[in-house]
Short mmCIF file of C-alpha atoms and ligand atoms in Angstrom, two decimals:
data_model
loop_
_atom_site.label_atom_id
_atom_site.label_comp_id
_atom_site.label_asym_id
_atom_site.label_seq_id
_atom_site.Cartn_x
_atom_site.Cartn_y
_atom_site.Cartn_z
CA UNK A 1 -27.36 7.61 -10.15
CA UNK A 2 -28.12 6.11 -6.66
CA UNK A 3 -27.81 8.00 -3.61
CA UNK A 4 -27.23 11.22 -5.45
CA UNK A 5 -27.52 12.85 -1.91
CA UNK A 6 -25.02 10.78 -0.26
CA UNK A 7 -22.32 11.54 -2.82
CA UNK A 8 -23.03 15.28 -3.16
CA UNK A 9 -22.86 15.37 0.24
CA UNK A 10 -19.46 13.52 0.93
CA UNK A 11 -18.06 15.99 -2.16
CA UNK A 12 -18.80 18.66 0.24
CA UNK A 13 -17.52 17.11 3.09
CA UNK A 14 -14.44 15.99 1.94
CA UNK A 15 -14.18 20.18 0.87
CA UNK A 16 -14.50 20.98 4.05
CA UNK A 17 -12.66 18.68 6.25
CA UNK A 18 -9.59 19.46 3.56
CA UNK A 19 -10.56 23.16 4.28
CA UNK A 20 -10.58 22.78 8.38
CA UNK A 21 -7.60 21.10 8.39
CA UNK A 22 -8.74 18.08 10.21
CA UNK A 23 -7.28 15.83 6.87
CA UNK A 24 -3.84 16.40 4.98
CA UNK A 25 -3.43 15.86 1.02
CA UNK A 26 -5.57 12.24 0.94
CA UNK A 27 -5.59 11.24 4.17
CA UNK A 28 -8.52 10.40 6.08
CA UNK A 29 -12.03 10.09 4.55
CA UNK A 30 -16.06 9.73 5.15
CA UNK A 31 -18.58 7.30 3.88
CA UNK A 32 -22.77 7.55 4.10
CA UNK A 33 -25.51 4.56 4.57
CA UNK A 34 -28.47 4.61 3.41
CA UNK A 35 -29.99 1.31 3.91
CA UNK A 36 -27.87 -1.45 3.16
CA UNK A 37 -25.95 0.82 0.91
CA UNK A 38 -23.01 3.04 1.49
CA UNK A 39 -21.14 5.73 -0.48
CA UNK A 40 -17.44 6.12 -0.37
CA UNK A 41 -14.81 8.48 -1.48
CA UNK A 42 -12.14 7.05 -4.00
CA UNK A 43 -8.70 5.84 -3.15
CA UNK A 44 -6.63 8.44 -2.75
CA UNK A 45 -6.94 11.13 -5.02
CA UNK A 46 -5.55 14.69 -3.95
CA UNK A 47 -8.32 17.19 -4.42
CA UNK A 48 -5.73 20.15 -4.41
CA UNK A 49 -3.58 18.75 -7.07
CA UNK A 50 -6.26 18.13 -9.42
CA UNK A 51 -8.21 20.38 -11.65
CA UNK A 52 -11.86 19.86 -10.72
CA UNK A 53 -13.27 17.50 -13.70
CA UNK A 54 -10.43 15.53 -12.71
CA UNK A 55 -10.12 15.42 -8.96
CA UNK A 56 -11.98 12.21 -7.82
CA UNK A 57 -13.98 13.18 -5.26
CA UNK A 58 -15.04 16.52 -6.77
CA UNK A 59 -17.73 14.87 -8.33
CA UNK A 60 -21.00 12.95 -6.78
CA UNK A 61 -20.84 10.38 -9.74
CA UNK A 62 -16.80 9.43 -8.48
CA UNK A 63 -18.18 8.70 -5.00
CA UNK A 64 -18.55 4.90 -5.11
CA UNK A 65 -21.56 3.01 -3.92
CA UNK A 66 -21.26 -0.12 -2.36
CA UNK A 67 -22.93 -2.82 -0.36
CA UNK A 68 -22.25 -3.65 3.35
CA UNK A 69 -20.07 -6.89 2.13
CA UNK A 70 -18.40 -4.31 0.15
CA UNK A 71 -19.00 -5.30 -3.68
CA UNK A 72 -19.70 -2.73 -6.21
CA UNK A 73 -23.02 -1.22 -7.09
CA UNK A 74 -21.80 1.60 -8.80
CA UNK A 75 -17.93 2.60 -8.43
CA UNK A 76 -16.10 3.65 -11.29
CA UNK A 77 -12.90 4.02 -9.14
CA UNK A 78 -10.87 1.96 -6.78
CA UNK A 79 -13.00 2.60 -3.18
CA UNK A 80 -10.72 4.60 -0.28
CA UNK A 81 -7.70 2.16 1.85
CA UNK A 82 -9.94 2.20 4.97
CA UNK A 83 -13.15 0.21 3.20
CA UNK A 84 -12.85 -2.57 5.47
CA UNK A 85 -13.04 0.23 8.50
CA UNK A 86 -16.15 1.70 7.36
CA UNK A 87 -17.98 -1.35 6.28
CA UNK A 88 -17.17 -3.04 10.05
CA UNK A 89 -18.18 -0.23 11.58
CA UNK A 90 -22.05 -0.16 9.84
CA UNK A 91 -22.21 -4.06 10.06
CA UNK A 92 -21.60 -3.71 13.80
CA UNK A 93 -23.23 -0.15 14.62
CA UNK A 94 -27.13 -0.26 12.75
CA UNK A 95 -27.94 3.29 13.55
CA UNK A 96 -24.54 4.52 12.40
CA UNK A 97 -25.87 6.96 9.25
CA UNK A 98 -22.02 8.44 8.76
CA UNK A 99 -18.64 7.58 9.18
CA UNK A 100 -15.76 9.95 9.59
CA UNK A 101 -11.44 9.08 9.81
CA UNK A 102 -9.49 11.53 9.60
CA UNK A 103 -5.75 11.92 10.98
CA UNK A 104 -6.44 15.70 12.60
CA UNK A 105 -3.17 16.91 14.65
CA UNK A 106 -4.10 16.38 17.86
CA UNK A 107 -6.17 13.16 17.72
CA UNK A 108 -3.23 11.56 16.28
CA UNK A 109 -0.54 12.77 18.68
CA UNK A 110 -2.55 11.84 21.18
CA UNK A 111 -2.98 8.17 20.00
CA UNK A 112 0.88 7.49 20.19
CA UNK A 113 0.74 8.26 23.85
CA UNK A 114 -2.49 7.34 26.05
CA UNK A 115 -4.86 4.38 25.96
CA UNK A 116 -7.97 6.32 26.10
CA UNK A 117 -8.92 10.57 25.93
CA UNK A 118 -10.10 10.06 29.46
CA UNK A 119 -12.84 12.41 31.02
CA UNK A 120 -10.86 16.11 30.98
CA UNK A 121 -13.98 18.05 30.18
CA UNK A 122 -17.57 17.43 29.80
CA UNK A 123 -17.48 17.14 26.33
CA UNK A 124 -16.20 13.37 26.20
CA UNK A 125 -20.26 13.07 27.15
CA UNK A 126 -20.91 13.76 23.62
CA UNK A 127 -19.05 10.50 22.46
CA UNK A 128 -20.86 8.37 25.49
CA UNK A 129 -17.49 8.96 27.97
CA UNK A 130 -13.58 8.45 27.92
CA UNK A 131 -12.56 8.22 24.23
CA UNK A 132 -10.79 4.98 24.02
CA UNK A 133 -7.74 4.26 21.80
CA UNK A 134 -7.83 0.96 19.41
CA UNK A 135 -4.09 -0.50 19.12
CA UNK A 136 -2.43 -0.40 16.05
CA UNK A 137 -2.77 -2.24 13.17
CA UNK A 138 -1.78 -1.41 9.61
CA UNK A 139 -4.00 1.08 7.41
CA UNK A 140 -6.82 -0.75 5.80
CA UNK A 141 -7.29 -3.90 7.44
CA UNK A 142 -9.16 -5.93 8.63
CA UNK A 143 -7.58 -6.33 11.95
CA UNK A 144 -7.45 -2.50 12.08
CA UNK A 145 -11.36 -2.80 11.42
CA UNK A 146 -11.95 -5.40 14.11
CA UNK A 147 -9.81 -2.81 16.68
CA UNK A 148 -12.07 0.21 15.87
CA UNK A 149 -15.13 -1.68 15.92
CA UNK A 150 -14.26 -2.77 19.78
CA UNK A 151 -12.95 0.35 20.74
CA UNK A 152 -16.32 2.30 19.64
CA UNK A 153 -18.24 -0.61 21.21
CA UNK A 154 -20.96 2.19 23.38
CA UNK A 155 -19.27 5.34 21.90
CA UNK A 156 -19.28 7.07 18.79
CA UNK A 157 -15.67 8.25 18.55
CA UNK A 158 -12.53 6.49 19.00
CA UNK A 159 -8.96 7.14 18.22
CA UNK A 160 -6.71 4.99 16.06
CA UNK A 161 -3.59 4.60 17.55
CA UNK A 162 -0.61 5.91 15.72
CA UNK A 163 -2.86 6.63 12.97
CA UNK A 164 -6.23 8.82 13.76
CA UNK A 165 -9.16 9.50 15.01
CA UNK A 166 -13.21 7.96 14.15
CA UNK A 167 -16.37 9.55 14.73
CA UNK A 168 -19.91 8.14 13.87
CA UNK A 169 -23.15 9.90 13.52
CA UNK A 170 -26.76 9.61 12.62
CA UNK A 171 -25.73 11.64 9.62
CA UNK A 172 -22.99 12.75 7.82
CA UNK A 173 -23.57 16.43 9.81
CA UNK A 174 -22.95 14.84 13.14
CA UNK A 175 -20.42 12.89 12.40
CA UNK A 176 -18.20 15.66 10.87
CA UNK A 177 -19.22 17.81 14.39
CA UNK A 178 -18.52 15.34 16.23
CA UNK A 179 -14.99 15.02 14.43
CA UNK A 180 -14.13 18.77 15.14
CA UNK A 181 -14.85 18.85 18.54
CA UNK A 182 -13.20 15.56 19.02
CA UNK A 183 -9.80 17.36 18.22
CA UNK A 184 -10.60 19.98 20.11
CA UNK A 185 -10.92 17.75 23.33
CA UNK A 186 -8.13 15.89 22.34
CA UNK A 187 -5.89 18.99 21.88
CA UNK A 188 -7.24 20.25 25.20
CA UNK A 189 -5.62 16.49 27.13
CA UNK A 190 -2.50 17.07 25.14
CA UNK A 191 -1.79 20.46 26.51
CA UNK A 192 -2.85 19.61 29.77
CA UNK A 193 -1.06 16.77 30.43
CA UNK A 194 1.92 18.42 28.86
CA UNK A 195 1.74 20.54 31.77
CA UNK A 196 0.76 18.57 34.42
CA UNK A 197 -1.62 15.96 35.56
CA UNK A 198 -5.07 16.99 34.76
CA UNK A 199 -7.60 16.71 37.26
CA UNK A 200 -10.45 14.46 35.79
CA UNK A 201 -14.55 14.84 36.12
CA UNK A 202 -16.22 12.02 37.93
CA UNK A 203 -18.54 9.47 35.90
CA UNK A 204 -21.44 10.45 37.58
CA UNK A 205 -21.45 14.07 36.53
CA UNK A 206 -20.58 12.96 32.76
CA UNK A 207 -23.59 10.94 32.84
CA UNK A 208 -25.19 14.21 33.92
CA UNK A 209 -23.90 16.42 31.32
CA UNK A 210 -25.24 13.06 28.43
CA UNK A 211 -28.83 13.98 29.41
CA UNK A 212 -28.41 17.47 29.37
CA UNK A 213 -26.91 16.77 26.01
CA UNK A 214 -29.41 15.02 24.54
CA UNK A 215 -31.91 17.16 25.28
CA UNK A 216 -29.96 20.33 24.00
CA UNK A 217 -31.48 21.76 20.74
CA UNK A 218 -34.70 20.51 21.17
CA UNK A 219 -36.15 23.36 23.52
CA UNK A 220 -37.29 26.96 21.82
ZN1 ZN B 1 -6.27 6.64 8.08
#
């Protein structure tokens, strides 16, 4: 089987973005790349309606492998809706390791009203600044692709609008952080501007708070 760690992987993933909430029945998924290779979850399949043995991506060897161009290199099952978005996103972003959509509460809400998650707390330095919201297009195009793929340009999360959110990583880990504290910041602008007008942090000091990110972790 190729990329046995890539599909046992996105089985657990899939567990626990079900599990946080973040995705309802099917919706929203995560793909790996390894090389010019990626691994994708089935077309939706509910995971809680389905015994195990049956429930597509319960098992690494229902994950599909695919190239970048999308063809089959081993996929027993029809590949998720939102292909086209994951394989744009890796042609256009090399050191993109992990993809993540999901269609988390907030994140979408958000994404029928605002343009862009603009800079409400440091966090949005995680994602490289102001989250920025592609327009719609309809679920699993290309056009769809082509809108995430520009509104990620220098960031690694965008939302979908009236659909969902994105995040990218290095790996599948820090893609699926990123995706939790993406809703988080986006729940934090939707009850804040519900309220009032939220006062907004200067560029400057987010381009503080990315240094002091990137070196976070790496000291004892
Ligand atoms: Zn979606």
């Amino acid at each position: 089987m190729l990329l046995p760690d890539a599909r046992e992987a996105i089985v657990t993933a899939c567990q626990e973005l079900s599990r946080s909430g973040l995705v309802v029945g099917t919706a929203g998924n995560l793909s790996v790349r390894a090389g010019d290779l990626v691994a994708v979850p089935p077309r939706g399949v509910r995971d809680a309606a389905l015994p195990p043995e049956h429930s597509a991506s319960a098992t690494p060897e229902l994950v599909g492998v695919r190239r970048l161009d999308g063809t089959a290199v081993e996929a027993p099952l029809a590949p998720t809706s939102e292909l086209p978005l994951h394989l744009a996103i890796y042609r256009a972003r090399p050191e993109a390791g992990a993809v993540v959509h999901t269609h988390s509460l907030a994140a979408t809400a958000l994404s029928t009203l605002v343009t862009e998650v603009p800079a409400v707390h440091y966090y949005v330095a995680m994602f490289g600044g102001p989250v920025l919201v592609a327009p719609y297009a309809t679920y699993g195009s290309e056009e769809l692709a082509g809108h995430a793929v520009h509104a990620l340009r220098d960031r690694t999360a965008c939302l979908l609008g009236n659909h969902g959110a994105v995040t990218i990583g290095p790996d599948l880990a820090a893609a699926q952080d990123k995706s939790v504290y993406l809703e988080w910041l986006c729940e934090v602008y939707l009850r804040a501007f519900s309220a009032g007008t939220p006062r907004l942090l200067p560029p400057a000091e987010i381009a503080v708070v990315a240094r002091k990110l990137a070196g976070y972790g790496q000291r004892a």
